[in-house]
mmCIF file of C-alpha atoms and ligand atoms in Angstrom:
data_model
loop_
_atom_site.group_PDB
_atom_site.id
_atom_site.type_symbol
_atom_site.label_atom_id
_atom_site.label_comp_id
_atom_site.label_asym_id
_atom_site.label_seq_id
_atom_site.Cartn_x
_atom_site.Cartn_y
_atom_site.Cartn_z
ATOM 1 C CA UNK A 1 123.445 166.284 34.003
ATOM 2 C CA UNK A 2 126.754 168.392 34.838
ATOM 3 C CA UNK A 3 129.874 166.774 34.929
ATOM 4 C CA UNK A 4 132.205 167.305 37.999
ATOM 5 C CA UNK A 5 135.828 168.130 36.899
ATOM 6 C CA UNK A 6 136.787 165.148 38.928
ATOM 7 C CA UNK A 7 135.002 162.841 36.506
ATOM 8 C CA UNK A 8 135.927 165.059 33.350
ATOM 9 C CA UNK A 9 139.477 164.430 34.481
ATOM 10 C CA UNK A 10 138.624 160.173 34.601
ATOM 11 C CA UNK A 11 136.948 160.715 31.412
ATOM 12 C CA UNK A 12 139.923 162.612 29.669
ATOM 13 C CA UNK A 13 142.565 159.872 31.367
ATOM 14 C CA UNK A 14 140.865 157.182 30.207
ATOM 15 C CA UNK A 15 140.083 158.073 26.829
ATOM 16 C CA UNK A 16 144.022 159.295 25.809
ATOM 17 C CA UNK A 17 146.077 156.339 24.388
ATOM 18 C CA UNK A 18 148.338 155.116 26.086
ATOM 19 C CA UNK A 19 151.131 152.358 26.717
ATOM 20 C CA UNK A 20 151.832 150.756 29.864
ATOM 21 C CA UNK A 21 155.012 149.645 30.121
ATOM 22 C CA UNK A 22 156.196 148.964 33.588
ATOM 23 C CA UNK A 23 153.427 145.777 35.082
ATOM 24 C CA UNK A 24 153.888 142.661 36.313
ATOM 25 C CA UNK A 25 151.385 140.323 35.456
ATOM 26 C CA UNK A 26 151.889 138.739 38.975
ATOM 27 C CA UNK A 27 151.359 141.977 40.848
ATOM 28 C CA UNK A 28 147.802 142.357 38.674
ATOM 29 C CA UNK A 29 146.295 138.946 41.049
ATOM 30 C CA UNK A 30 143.338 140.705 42.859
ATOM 31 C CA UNK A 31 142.663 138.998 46.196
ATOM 32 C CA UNK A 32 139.071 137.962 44.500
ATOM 33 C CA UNK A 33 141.440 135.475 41.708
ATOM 34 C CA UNK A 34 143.903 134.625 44.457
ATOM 35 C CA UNK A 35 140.182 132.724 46.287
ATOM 36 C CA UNK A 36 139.066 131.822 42.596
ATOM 37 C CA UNK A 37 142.260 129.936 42.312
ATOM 38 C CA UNK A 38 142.825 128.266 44.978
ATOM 39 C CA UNK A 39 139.275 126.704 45.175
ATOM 40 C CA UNK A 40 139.927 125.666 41.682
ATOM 41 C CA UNK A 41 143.357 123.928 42.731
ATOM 42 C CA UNK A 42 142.348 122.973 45.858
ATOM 43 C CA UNK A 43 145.027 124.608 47.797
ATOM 44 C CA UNK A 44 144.870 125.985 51.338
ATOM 45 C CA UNK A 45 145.323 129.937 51.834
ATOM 46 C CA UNK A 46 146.579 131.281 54.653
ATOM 47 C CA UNK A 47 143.861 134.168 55.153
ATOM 48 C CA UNK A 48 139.871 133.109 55.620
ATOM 49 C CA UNK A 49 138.164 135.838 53.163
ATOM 50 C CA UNK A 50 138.905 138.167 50.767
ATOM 51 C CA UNK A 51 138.212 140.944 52.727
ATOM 52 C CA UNK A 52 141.523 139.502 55.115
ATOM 53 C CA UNK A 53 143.565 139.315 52.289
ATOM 54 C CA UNK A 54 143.194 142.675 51.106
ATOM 55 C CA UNK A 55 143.773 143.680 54.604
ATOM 56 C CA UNK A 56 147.258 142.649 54.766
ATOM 57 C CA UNK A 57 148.406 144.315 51.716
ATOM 58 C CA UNK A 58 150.121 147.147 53.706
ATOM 59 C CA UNK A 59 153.726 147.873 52.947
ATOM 60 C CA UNK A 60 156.380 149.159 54.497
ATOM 61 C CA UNK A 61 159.110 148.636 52.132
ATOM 62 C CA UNK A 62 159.893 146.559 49.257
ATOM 63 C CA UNK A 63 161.185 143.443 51.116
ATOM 64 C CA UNK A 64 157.359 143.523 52.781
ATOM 65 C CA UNK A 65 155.285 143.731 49.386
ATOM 66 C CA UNK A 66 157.534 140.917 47.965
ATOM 67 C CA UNK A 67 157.065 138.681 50.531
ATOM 68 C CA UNK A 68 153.267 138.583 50.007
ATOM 69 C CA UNK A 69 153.499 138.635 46.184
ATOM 70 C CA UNK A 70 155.409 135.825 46.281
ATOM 71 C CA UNK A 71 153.356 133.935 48.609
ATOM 72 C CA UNK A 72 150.387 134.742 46.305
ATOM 73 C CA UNK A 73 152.162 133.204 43.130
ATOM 74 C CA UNK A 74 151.473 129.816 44.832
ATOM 75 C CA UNK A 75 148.114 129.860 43.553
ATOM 76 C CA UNK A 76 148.871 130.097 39.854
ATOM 77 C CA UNK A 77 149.818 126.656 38.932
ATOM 78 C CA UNK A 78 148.187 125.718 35.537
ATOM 79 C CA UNK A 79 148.192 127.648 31.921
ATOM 80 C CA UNK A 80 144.546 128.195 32.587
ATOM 81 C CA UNK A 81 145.105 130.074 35.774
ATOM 82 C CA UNK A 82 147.751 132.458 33.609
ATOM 83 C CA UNK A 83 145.758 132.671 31.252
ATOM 84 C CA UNK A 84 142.727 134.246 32.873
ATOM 85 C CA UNK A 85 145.750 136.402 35.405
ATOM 86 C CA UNK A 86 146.299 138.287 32.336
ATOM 87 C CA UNK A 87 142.769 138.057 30.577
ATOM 88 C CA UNK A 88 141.830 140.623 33.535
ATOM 89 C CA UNK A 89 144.519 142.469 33.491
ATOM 90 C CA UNK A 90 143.918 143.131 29.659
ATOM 91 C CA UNK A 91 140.329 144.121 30.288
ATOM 92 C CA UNK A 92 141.229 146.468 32.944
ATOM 93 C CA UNK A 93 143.838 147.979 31.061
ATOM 94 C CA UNK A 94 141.725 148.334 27.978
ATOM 95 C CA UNK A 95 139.065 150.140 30.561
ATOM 96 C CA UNK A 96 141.626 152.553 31.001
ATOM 97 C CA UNK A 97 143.146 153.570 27.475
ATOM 98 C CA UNK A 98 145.928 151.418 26.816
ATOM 99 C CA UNK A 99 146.560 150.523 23.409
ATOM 100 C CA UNK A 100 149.791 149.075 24.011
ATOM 101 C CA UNK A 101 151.187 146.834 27.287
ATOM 102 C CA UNK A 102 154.655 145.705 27.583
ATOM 103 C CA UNK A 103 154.157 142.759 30.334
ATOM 104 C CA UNK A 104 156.534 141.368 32.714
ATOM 105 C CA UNK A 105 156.271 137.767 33.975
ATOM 106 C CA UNK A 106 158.790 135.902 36.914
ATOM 107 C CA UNK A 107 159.080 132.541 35.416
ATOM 108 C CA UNK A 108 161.672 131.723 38.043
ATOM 109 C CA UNK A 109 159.317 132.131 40.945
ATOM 110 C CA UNK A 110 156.773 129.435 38.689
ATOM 111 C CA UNK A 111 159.545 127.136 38.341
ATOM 112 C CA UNK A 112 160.273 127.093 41.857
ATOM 113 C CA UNK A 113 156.494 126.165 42.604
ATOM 114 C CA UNK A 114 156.947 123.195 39.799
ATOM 115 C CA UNK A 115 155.188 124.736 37.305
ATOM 116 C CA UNK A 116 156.720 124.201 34.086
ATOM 117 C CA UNK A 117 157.976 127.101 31.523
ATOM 118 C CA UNK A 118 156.099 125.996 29.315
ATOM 119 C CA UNK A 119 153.210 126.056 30.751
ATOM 120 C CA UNK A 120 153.350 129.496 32.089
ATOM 121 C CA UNK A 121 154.286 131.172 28.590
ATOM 122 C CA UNK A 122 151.057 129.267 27.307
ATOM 123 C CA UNK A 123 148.259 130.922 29.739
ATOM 124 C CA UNK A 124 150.176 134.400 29.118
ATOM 125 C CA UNK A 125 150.588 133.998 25.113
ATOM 126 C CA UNK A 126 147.119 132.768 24.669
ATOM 127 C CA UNK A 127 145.750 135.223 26.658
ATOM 128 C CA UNK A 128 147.610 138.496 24.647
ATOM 129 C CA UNK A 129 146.405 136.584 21.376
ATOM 130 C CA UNK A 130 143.161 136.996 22.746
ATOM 131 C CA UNK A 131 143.069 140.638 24.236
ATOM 132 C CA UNK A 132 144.773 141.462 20.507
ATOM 133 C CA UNK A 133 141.443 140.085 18.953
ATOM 134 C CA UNK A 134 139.169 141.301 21.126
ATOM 135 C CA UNK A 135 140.481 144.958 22.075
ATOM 136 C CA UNK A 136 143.358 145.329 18.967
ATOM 137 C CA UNK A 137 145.505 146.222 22.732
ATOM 138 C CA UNK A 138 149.044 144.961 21.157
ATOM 139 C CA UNK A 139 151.514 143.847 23.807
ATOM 140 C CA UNK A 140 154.998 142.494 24.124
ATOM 141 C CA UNK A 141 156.060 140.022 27.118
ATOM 142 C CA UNK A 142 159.517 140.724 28.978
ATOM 143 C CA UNK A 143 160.962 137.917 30.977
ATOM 144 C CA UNK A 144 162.279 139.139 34.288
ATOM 145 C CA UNK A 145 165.365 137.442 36.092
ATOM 146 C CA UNK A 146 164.717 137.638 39.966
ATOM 147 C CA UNK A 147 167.996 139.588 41.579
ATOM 148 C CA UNK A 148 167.821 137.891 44.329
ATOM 149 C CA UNK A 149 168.919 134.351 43.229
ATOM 150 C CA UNK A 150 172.048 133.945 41.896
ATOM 151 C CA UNK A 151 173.517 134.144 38.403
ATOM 152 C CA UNK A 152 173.401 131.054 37.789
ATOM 153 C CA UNK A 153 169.772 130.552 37.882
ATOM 154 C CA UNK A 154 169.169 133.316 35.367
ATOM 155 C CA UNK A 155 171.427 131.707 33.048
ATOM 156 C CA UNK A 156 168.997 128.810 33.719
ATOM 157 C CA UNK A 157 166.052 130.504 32.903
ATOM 158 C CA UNK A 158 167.724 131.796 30.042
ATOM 159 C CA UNK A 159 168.038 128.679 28.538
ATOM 160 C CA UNK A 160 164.497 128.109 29.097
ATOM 161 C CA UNK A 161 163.513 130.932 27.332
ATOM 162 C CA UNK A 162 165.561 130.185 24.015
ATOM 163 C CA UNK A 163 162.513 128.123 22.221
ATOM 164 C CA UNK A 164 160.415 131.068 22.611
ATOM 165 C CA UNK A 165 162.823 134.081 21.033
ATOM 166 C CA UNK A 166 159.669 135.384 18.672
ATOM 167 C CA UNK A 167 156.994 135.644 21.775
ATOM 168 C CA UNK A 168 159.717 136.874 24.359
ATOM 169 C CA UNK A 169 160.316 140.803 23.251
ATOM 170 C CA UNK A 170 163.200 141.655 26.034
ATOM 171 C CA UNK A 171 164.753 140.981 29.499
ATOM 172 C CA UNK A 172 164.162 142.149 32.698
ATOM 173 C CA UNK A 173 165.542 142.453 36.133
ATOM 174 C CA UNK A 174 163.517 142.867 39.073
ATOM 175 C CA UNK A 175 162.931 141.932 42.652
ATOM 176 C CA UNK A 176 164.909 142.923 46.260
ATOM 177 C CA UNK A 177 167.624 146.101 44.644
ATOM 178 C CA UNK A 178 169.317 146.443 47.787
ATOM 179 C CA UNK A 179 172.415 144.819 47.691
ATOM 180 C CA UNK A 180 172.079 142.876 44.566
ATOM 181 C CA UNK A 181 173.567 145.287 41.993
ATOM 182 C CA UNK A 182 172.394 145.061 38.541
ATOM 183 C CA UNK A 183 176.850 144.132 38.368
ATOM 184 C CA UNK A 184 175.962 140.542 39.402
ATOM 185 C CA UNK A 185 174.187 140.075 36.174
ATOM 186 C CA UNK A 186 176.330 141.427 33.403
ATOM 187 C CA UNK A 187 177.421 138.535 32.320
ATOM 188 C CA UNK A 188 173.800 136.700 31.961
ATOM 189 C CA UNK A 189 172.654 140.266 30.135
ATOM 190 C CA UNK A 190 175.557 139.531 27.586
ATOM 191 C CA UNK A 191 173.941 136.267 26.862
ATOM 192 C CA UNK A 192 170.753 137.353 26.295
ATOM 193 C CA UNK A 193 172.116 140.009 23.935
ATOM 194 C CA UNK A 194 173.923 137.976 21.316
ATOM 195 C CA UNK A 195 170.319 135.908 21.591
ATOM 196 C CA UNK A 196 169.547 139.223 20.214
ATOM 197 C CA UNK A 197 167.271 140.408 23.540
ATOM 198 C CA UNK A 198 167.050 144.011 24.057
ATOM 199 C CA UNK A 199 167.245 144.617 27.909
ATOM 200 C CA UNK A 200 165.525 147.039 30.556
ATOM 201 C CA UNK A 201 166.288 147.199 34.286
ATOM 202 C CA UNK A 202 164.466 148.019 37.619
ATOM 203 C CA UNK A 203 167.388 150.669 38.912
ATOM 204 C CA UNK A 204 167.161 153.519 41.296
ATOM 205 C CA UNK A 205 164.121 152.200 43.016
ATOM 206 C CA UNK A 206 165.100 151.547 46.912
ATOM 207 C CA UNK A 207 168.369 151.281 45.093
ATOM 208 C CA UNK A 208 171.076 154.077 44.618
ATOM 209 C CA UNK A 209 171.835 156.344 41.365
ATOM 210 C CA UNK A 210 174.670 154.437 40.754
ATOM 211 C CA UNK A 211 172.689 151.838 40.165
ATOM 212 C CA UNK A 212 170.991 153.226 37.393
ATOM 213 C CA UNK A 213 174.176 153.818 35.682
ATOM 214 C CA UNK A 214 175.517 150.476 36.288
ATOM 215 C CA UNK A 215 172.396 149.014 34.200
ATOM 216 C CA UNK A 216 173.480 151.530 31.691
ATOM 217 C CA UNK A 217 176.640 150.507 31.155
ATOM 218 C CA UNK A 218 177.207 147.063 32.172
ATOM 219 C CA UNK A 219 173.749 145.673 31.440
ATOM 220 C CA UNK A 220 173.360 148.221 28.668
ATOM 221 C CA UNK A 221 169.918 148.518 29.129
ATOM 222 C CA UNK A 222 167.252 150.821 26.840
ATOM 223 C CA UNK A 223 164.837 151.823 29.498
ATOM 224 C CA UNK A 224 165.243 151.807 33.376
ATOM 225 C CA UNK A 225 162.349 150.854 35.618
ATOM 226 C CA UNK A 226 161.499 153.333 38.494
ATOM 227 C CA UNK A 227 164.612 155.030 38.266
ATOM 228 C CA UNK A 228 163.298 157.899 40.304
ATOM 229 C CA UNK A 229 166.565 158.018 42.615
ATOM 230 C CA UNK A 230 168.177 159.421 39.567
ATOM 231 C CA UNK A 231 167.562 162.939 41.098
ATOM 232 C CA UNK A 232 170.561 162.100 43.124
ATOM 233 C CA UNK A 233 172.966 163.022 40.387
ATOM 234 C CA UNK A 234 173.154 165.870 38.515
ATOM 235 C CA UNK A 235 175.385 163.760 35.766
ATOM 236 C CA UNK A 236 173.065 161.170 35.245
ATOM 237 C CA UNK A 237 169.931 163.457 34.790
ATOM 238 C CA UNK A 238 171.966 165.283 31.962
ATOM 239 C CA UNK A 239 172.642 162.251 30.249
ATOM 240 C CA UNK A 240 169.185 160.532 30.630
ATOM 241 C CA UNK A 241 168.178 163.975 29.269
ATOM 242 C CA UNK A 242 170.725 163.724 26.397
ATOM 243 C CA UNK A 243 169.908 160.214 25.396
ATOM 244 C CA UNK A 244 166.496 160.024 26.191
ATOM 245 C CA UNK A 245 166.282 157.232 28.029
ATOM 246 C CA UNK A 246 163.260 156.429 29.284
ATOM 247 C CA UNK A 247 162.020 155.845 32.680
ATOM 248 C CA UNK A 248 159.186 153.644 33.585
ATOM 249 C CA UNK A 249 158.085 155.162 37.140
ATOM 250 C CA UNK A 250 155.136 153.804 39.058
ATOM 251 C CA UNK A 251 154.189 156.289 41.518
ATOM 252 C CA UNK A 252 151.541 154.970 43.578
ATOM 253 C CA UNK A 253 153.693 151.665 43.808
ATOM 254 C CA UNK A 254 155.964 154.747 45.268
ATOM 255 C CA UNK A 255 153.944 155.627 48.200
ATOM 256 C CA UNK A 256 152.853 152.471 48.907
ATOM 257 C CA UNK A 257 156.546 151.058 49.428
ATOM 258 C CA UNK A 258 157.696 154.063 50.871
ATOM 259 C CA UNK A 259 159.803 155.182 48.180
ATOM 260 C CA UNK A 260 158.390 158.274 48.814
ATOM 261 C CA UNK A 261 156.471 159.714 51.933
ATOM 262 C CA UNK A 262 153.320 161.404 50.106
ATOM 263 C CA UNK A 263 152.422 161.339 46.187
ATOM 264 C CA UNK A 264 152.770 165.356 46.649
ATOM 265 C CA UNK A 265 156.347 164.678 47.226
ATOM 266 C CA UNK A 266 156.997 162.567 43.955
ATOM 267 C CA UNK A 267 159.442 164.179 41.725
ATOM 268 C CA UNK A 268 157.386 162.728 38.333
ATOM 269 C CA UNK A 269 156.696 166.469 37.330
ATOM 270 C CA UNK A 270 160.191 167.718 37.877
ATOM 271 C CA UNK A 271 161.482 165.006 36.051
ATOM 272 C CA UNK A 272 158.882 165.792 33.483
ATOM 273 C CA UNK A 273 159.682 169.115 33.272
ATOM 274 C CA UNK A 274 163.754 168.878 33.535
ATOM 275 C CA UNK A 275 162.791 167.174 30.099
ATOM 276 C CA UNK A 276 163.559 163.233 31.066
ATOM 277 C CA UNK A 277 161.178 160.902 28.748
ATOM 278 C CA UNK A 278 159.114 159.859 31.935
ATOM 279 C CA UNK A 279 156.434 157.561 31.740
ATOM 280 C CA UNK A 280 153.643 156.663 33.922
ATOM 281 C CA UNK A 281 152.610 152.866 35.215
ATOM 282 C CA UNK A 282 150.836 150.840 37.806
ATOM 283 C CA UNK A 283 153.671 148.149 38.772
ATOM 284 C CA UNK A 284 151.629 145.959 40.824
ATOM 285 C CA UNK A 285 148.382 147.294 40.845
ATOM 286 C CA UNK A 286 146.550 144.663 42.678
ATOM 287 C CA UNK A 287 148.927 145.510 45.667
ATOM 288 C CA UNK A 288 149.230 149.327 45.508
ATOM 289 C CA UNK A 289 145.945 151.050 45.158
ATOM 290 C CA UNK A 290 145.238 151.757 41.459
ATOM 291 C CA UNK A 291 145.956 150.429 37.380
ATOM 292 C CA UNK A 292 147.564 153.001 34.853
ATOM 293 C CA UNK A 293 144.266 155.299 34.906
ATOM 294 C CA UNK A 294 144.081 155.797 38.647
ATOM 295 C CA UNK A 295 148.074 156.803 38.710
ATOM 296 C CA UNK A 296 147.308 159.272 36.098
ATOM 297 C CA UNK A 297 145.132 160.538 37.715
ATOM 298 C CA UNK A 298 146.261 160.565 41.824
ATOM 299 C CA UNK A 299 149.659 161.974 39.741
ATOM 300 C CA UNK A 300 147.159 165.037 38.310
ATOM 301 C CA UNK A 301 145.905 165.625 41.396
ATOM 302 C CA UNK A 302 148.439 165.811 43.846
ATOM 303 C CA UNK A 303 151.287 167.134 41.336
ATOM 304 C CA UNK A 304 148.580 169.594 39.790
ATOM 305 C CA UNK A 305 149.716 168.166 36.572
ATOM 306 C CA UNK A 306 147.590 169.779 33.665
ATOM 307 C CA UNK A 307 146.905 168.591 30.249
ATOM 308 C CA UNK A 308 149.872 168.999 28.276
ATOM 309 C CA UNK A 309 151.366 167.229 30.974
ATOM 310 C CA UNK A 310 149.705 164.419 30.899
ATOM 311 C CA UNK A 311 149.548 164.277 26.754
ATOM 312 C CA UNK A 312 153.000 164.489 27.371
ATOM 313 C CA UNK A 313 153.179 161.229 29.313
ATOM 314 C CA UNK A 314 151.000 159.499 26.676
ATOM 315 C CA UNK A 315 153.805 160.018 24.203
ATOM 316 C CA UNK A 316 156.470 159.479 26.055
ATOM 317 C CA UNK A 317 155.137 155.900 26.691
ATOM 318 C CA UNK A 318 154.316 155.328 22.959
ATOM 319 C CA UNK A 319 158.382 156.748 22.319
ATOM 320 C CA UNK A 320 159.208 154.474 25.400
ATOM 321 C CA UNK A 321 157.967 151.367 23.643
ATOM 322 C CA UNK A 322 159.201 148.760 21.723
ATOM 323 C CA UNK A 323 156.697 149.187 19.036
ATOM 324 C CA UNK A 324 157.999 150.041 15.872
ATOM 325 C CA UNK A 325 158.451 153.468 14.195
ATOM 326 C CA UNK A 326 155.202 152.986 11.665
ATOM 327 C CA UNK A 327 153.500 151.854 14.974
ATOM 328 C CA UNK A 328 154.724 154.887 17.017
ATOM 329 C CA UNK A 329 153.975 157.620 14.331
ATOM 330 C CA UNK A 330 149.883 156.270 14.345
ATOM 331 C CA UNK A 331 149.731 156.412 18.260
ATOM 332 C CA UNK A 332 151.147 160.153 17.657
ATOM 333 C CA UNK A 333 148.803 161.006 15.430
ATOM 334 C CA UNK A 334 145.965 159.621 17.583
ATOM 335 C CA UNK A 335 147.117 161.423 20.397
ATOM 336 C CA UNK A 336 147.787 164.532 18.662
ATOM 337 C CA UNK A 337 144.022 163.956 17.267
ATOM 338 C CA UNK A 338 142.722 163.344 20.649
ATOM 339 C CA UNK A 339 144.284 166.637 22.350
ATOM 340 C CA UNK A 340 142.606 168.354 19.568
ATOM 341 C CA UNK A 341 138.946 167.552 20.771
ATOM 342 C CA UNK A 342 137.740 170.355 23.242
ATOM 343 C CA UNK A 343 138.407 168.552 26.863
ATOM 344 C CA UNK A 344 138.705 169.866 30.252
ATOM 345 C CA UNK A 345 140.850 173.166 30.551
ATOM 346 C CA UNK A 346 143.529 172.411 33.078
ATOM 347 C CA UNK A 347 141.434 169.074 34.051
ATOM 348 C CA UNK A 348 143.910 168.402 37.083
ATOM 349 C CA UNK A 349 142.734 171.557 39.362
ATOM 350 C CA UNK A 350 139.686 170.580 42.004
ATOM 351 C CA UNK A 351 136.725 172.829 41.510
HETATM 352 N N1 HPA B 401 160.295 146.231 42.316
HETATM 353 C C1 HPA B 401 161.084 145.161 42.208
HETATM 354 N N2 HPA B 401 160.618 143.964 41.926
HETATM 355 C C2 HPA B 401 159.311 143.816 41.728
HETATM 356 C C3 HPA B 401 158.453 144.866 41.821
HETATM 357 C C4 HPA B 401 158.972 146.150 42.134
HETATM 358 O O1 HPA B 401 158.269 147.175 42.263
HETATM 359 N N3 HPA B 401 157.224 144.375 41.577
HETATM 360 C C5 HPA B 401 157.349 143.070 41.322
HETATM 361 N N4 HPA B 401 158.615 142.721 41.414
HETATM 362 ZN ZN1 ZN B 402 158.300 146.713 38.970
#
């Protein structure tokens, strides 16, 4: 039987190791859970089949997509129905390669349901103890402050959090960019750095370049999220080049929000190739077409990224991690193992 490059290009995606570092469990709820759920809660939904549901996940910016992501948190009310949220996630990821996740949750969307902390860091936790066990896929959770609200509730939220320092691995801050600067939240950021959380940021998504640099230097974040706007300024490209901070871009969460017009258009590969540690992720993959193995490899396709490229990306998200150094030198070695193994020539070009 002859294989197609198309399907030596799936096979060589999904078979490099790789982290995935930019996901929120909330944006993994497939429209198939979302009906499991609510039977199992007995709670009304808005749309009469799956098949309606799916239908309305069209986007026109990000205000759009997170009005129907956070109508479809309503579902998720007990530990069991986090737990098996990120149960599938893990299984899909593991289908596609990834060794490591780094997973954000929105506890203050839960809370505002009535569903207590507690209860949501139980589903999640039990559920990465599992997936460790079962797939040795290590992960770290990153608690996300919604931008949004106001300070205030973060610092809430915060205080939630403090009971669980050893499962919670960093802070986030996500949600509507536009005219919440990551500014508002310096002084919530401080907090959770003499609790001794390191911090990352969505920046530079819908939002400016200065944005990006004000979670730099007033959040002092270690990794930006998206950050593709960052194009806009030839200073901050040098020093995200000089400092290698990473970015955590989701392209097909791109096109589907309009952040870009057409994949072709992305600037992933210049950013790769301007020498910025770039990563590749799925965001929200229920919502946007595709988990990490599918953005690899749309990205291949339309960007005519070849293999070096996309070994590249592999170890940028294994640099881009929080996993520690011993961790970080095996993943290197398994990569540099895998690109080793005769594979598809330039496995991004259509036949
Ligand atoms: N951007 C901002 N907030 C989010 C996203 C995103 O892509 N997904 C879930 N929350
Ligand atoms: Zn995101």
């Amino acid at each position: 039987m002859s294989v197609t490059p198309a399907a030596a290009l799936d096979a060589f995606i999904r078979g490099l190791p790789k982290a995935e570092l930019h996901l929120h469990i909330e944006g993994t709820l497939e429209p198939e859970l979302v009906f499991a759920l609510a039977r199992r809660n007995g709670m009304p939904l808005a749309h009469a089949s799956v098949a309606a549901l799916r239908n309305a996940y069209r986007f026109s910016d990000l205000q759009s997509f997170l009005d129907v992501y956070y109508a479809g948190c309503a579902v998720l009310s007990k530990p069991e129905d986090f737990f098996d949220l990120t149960m599938a996630y893990l299984e899909r990821a593991h289908a596609d390669g990834v060794v490591h996740a780094e997973i954000f949750f929105d506890p203050q969307t839960h809370l505002a349901h009535g569903v207590p902390f507690s209860d949501v860091m139980a589903g999640i936790t039990d559920a990465l103890r599992q997936g460790e066990r079962e797939w040795g896929l290590t992960t770290r959770l990153i608690m996300c402050f919604l931008r949004h609200l106001d300070e205030a509730g973060a610092h809430e939220v915060l205080a939630l959090a403090r009971p669980y320092r050893e499962q919670i691995a960093a802070v986030g801050l996500d949600s509507a960019e536009r005219d919440h600067p990551p500014a508002k939240f310096a002084r919530v950021f401080a907090a959770a750095r003499a609790l001794g959380w390191p911090a990352v940021a969505h920046a530079g998504e819908e939002g400016p370049a200065a944005y990006i640099w004000e979670a730099l230097r007033l959040l002092s974040v270690c990794r930006i999220d998206h950050g593709v706007a960052c194009e806009d300024d030839p200073a901050l490209m040098q020093h995200l080049r000089a400092t290698r901070v990473p970015l955590t871009v989701c392209p097909l969460s791109n096109v589907s929000l309009g952040v870009v017009s057409d994949l072709r258009h992305h600037n992933l590969k210049r950013l790769l190739q301007y020498g910025l540690c770039v990563t590749v992720n799925s965001d929200d993959p229920a919502y946007f077409g595709g988990y990490i193995a599918e953005n690899y490899r749309a990205c291949a396709e339309a960007l005519d990224l070849d293999r070096e490229d996309l070994l590249q990306l592999a170890r940028n998200s294994i640099d881009a991690s929080f996993l520690a150094a011993p961790d970080k030198a095996a993943w290197h070695a398994q990569i540099a193992r895998y690109a080793d193994q005769p594979g598809p020539a330039c496995p991004a070009r259509r036949a």
